[in-house]
Short mmCIF file of C-alpha atoms in Angstrom, two decimals:
data_model
loop_
_atom_site.label_atom_id
_atom_site.label_comp_id
_atom_site.label_asym_id
_atom_site.label_seq_id
_atom_site.Cartn_x
_atom_site.Cartn_y
_atom_site.Cartn_z
CA MET J 1 137.12 50.10 82.76
CA PHE J 2 134.68 47.84 84.59
CA SER J 3 131.80 46.51 82.52
CA LEU J 4 128.68 44.79 83.75
CA PRO J 5 127.80 41.30 82.59
CA ALA J 6 125.33 41.12 79.72
CA ILE J 7 121.91 39.85 80.73
CA ASP J 8 118.91 38.84 78.66
CA ALA J 9 115.69 40.86 78.36
CA ASP J 10 113.78 38.71 80.86
CA LEU J 11 116.44 39.12 83.53
CA ALA J 12 116.73 42.85 82.78
CA ALA J 13 112.97 43.16 83.37
CA ARG J 14 113.37 41.39 86.72
CA PHE J 15 116.11 43.85 87.74
CA ARG J 16 113.92 46.74 86.57
CA ALA J 17 111.00 45.57 88.76
CA VAL J 18 113.01 45.63 92.01
CA LYS J 19 111.85 48.00 94.73
CA LEU J 20 113.61 46.29 97.65
CA LEU J 21 117.15 44.92 97.77
CA SER J 22 117.32 42.28 100.52
CA LEU J 23 120.73 41.09 101.66
CA ASP J 24 122.13 38.29 103.71
CA LEU J 25 125.22 39.33 105.68
CA ASP J 26 127.83 36.61 106.31
CA GLY J 27 129.19 35.31 103.02
CA THR J 28 127.30 37.96 101.03
CA LEU J 29 128.32 41.36 102.39
CA THR J 30 131.36 39.72 103.97
CA ASP J 31 133.74 37.04 102.74
CA GLY J 32 132.25 34.64 105.28
CA GLY J 33 135.32 34.68 107.48
CA LEU J 34 134.90 35.27 111.19
CA TYR J 35 137.83 36.68 113.06
CA TYR J 36 137.96 36.50 116.85
CA ALA J 37 139.75 39.07 118.98
CA GLU J 38 141.41 38.13 122.27
CA ASP J 39 138.37 39.42 124.13
CA GLY J 40 136.16 37.00 122.18
CA SER J 41 134.50 39.62 120.00
CA GLU J 42 133.82 38.76 116.36
CA LEU J 43 135.24 40.80 113.52
CA ARG J 44 134.05 40.85 109.90
CA LYS J 45 135.55 42.44 106.80
CA TYR J 46 133.27 44.43 104.50
CA HIS J 47 134.04 45.65 100.98
CA VAL J 48 133.78 49.43 100.72
CA GLN J 49 132.40 49.26 97.16
CA ASP J 50 129.51 47.09 98.35
CA GLY J 51 128.65 49.73 100.92
CA PHE J 52 128.82 52.53 98.39
CA GLY J 53 126.60 50.53 96.02
CA ILE J 54 124.01 50.25 98.79
CA LEU J 55 124.09 54.02 99.24
CA LEU J 56 123.68 54.51 95.48
CA VAL J 57 120.61 52.25 95.18
CA LYS J 58 119.06 53.91 98.21
CA ASP J 59 119.61 57.32 96.57
CA ALA J 60 117.88 55.93 93.47
CA GLY J 61 114.78 55.07 95.52
CA ILE J 62 115.33 51.36 96.09
CA GLU J 63 114.82 50.30 99.70
CA VAL J 64 117.42 48.06 101.34
CA ALA J 65 117.02 45.35 103.97
CA LEU J 66 119.75 43.41 105.70
CA ILE J 67 118.45 40.25 107.36
CA THR J 68 120.91 38.07 109.23
CA ARG J 69 121.10 35.37 111.90
CA SER J 70 124.15 37.08 113.34
CA ASP J 71 123.71 39.66 116.06
CA THR J 72 126.65 41.78 117.23
CA PRO J 73 127.15 45.46 118.02
CA ALA J 74 129.60 45.71 115.10
CA ILE J 75 126.91 44.62 112.64
CA GLN J 76 124.58 47.28 114.06
CA LYS J 77 127.33 49.84 113.44
CA ARG J 78 127.49 48.80 109.77
CA ILE J 79 123.70 49.03 109.49
CA ASP J 80 123.81 52.49 111.08
CA ARG J 81 126.70 53.70 108.92
CA LEU J 82 124.87 52.70 105.73
CA LYS J 83 121.56 54.01 107.14
CA ILE J 84 119.81 50.75 106.26
CA ARG J 85 116.18 51.21 107.25
CA PHE J 86 115.46 47.50 107.64
CA GLY J 87 118.50 46.12 109.45
CA LEU J 88 117.35 42.96 111.20
CA MET J 89 119.72 40.84 113.28
CA GLY J 90 119.21 37.54 115.09
CA ILE J 91 116.63 36.41 112.53
CA TYR J 92 116.39 32.66 111.95
CA GLU J 93 113.21 32.69 109.85
CA LYS J 94 113.89 35.37 107.25
CA LEU J 95 110.90 34.94 104.94
CA PRO J 96 108.21 35.97 107.48
CA ARG J 97 110.22 39.10 108.32
CA LEU J 98 110.72 39.90 104.64
CA LYS J 99 106.95 39.58 104.11
CA GLU J 100 106.42 42.07 106.96
CA ILE J 101 108.81 44.53 105.31
CA CYS J 102 107.03 44.14 101.98
CA ALA J 103 103.67 44.76 103.66
CA GLU J 104 105.03 47.90 105.31
CA LEU J 105 106.35 49.13 101.95
CA GLY J 106 103.21 48.11 100.07
CA ILE J 107 105.10 45.93 97.60
CA GLY J 108 105.00 42.28 96.60
CA LEU J 109 107.71 39.67 96.98
CA ASN J 110 107.96 39.73 93.19
CA GLU J 111 109.51 43.21 93.58
CA VAL J 112 112.31 41.96 95.84
CA CYS J 113 115.87 41.04 94.93
CA HIS J 114 117.49 38.85 97.58
CA VAL J 115 121.23 38.18 97.55
CA ALA J 116 122.56 35.17 99.46
CA ASP J 117 125.22 32.50 99.70
CA ASP J 118 123.93 29.62 101.83
CA VAL J 119 121.02 27.23 102.24
CA ASN J 120 119.37 29.05 105.14
CA ASP J 121 118.14 31.56 102.52
CA LEU J 122 116.57 29.04 100.13
CA ASP J 123 113.01 29.75 101.24
CA VAL J 124 113.54 33.46 100.55
CA MET J 125 115.22 32.69 97.23
CA GLY J 126 112.19 30.69 96.16
CA ALA J 127 109.76 33.43 97.12
CA VAL J 128 111.24 36.60 95.61
CA GLY J 129 111.12 37.94 92.08
CA LEU J 130 114.89 38.14 91.67
CA PRO J 131 116.94 35.60 93.64
CA VAL J 132 120.68 36.22 93.34
CA ALA J 133 123.55 34.01 94.46
CA VAL J 134 127.09 35.25 94.98
CA SER J 135 129.68 33.39 92.90
CA ASN J 136 130.98 31.42 95.89
CA ALA J 137 127.50 30.39 97.10
CA ARG J 138 126.57 26.83 97.93
CA PRO J 139 125.41 24.80 94.89
CA ALA J 140 121.77 24.67 96.03
CA VAL J 141 121.68 28.47 96.29
CA LYS J 142 123.17 28.84 92.81
CA ASN J 143 120.52 26.44 91.49
CA ALA J 144 117.78 28.61 93.02
CA ALA J 145 119.20 31.84 91.59
CA ALA J 146 118.04 33.75 88.54
CA TYR J 147 121.44 35.47 88.50
CA ILE J 148 124.86 34.46 89.85
CA THR J 149 127.34 37.26 90.42
CA GLU J 150 130.78 37.21 88.88
CA ALA J 151 132.25 38.62 92.11
CA ALA J 152 132.43 36.64 95.34
CA GLY J 153 130.63 37.50 98.56
CA GLY J 154 132.51 40.23 100.40
CA ALA J 155 134.49 41.03 97.26
CA GLY J 156 132.13 43.25 95.29
CA ALA J 157 129.20 40.89 94.65
CA VAL J 158 126.69 43.25 96.24
CA ARG J 159 128.11 46.20 94.27
CA GLU J 160 127.68 44.17 91.08
CA VAL J 161 124.00 43.66 91.92
CA CYS J 162 123.60 47.33 92.85
CA ASP J 163 125.16 48.41 89.54
CA LEU J 164 122.80 46.11 87.63
CA LEU J 165 119.82 47.50 89.54
CA LEU J 166 120.91 51.05 88.69
CA GLU J 167 121.58 50.22 85.05
CA HIS J 168 118.09 48.79 84.60
CA LYS J 169 116.15 51.22 86.77
CA VAL J 170 113.36 52.94 84.85
#
């Protein structure tokens, strides 16, 4: 049976405080690989357990945001399928948009968990209450993280975070 990693009381309190799960896409919800079809369209592989974890945290009352630089119709389909309320594509400056989402929800950045893999998310990682790096993240992202997943991006890392959020939800 799958067991969650043990975390200390301080980290558990940070998971408990989360009201918004913010996710990067490429390298976090996907394995970071980009596949190109003959017509030039991009393809990405998602892990079904990550998607189900997102549905579970939403059902538990935690909002979800997906904020990515990428912008394709296929990504919009994934956002729609998971019914992610804050699915933002083509975003180069993520922190200002995350602040807007927090304002709309009436929460602080300290109540946000952001999961990422690369340096373009460092400003967000430094601003949120619970910065999380996937296990295959760049070293600078791991250094900025309060928690590093055991699973890799696109291979269950987001589900691991979702399970921890659910385990520590009040």
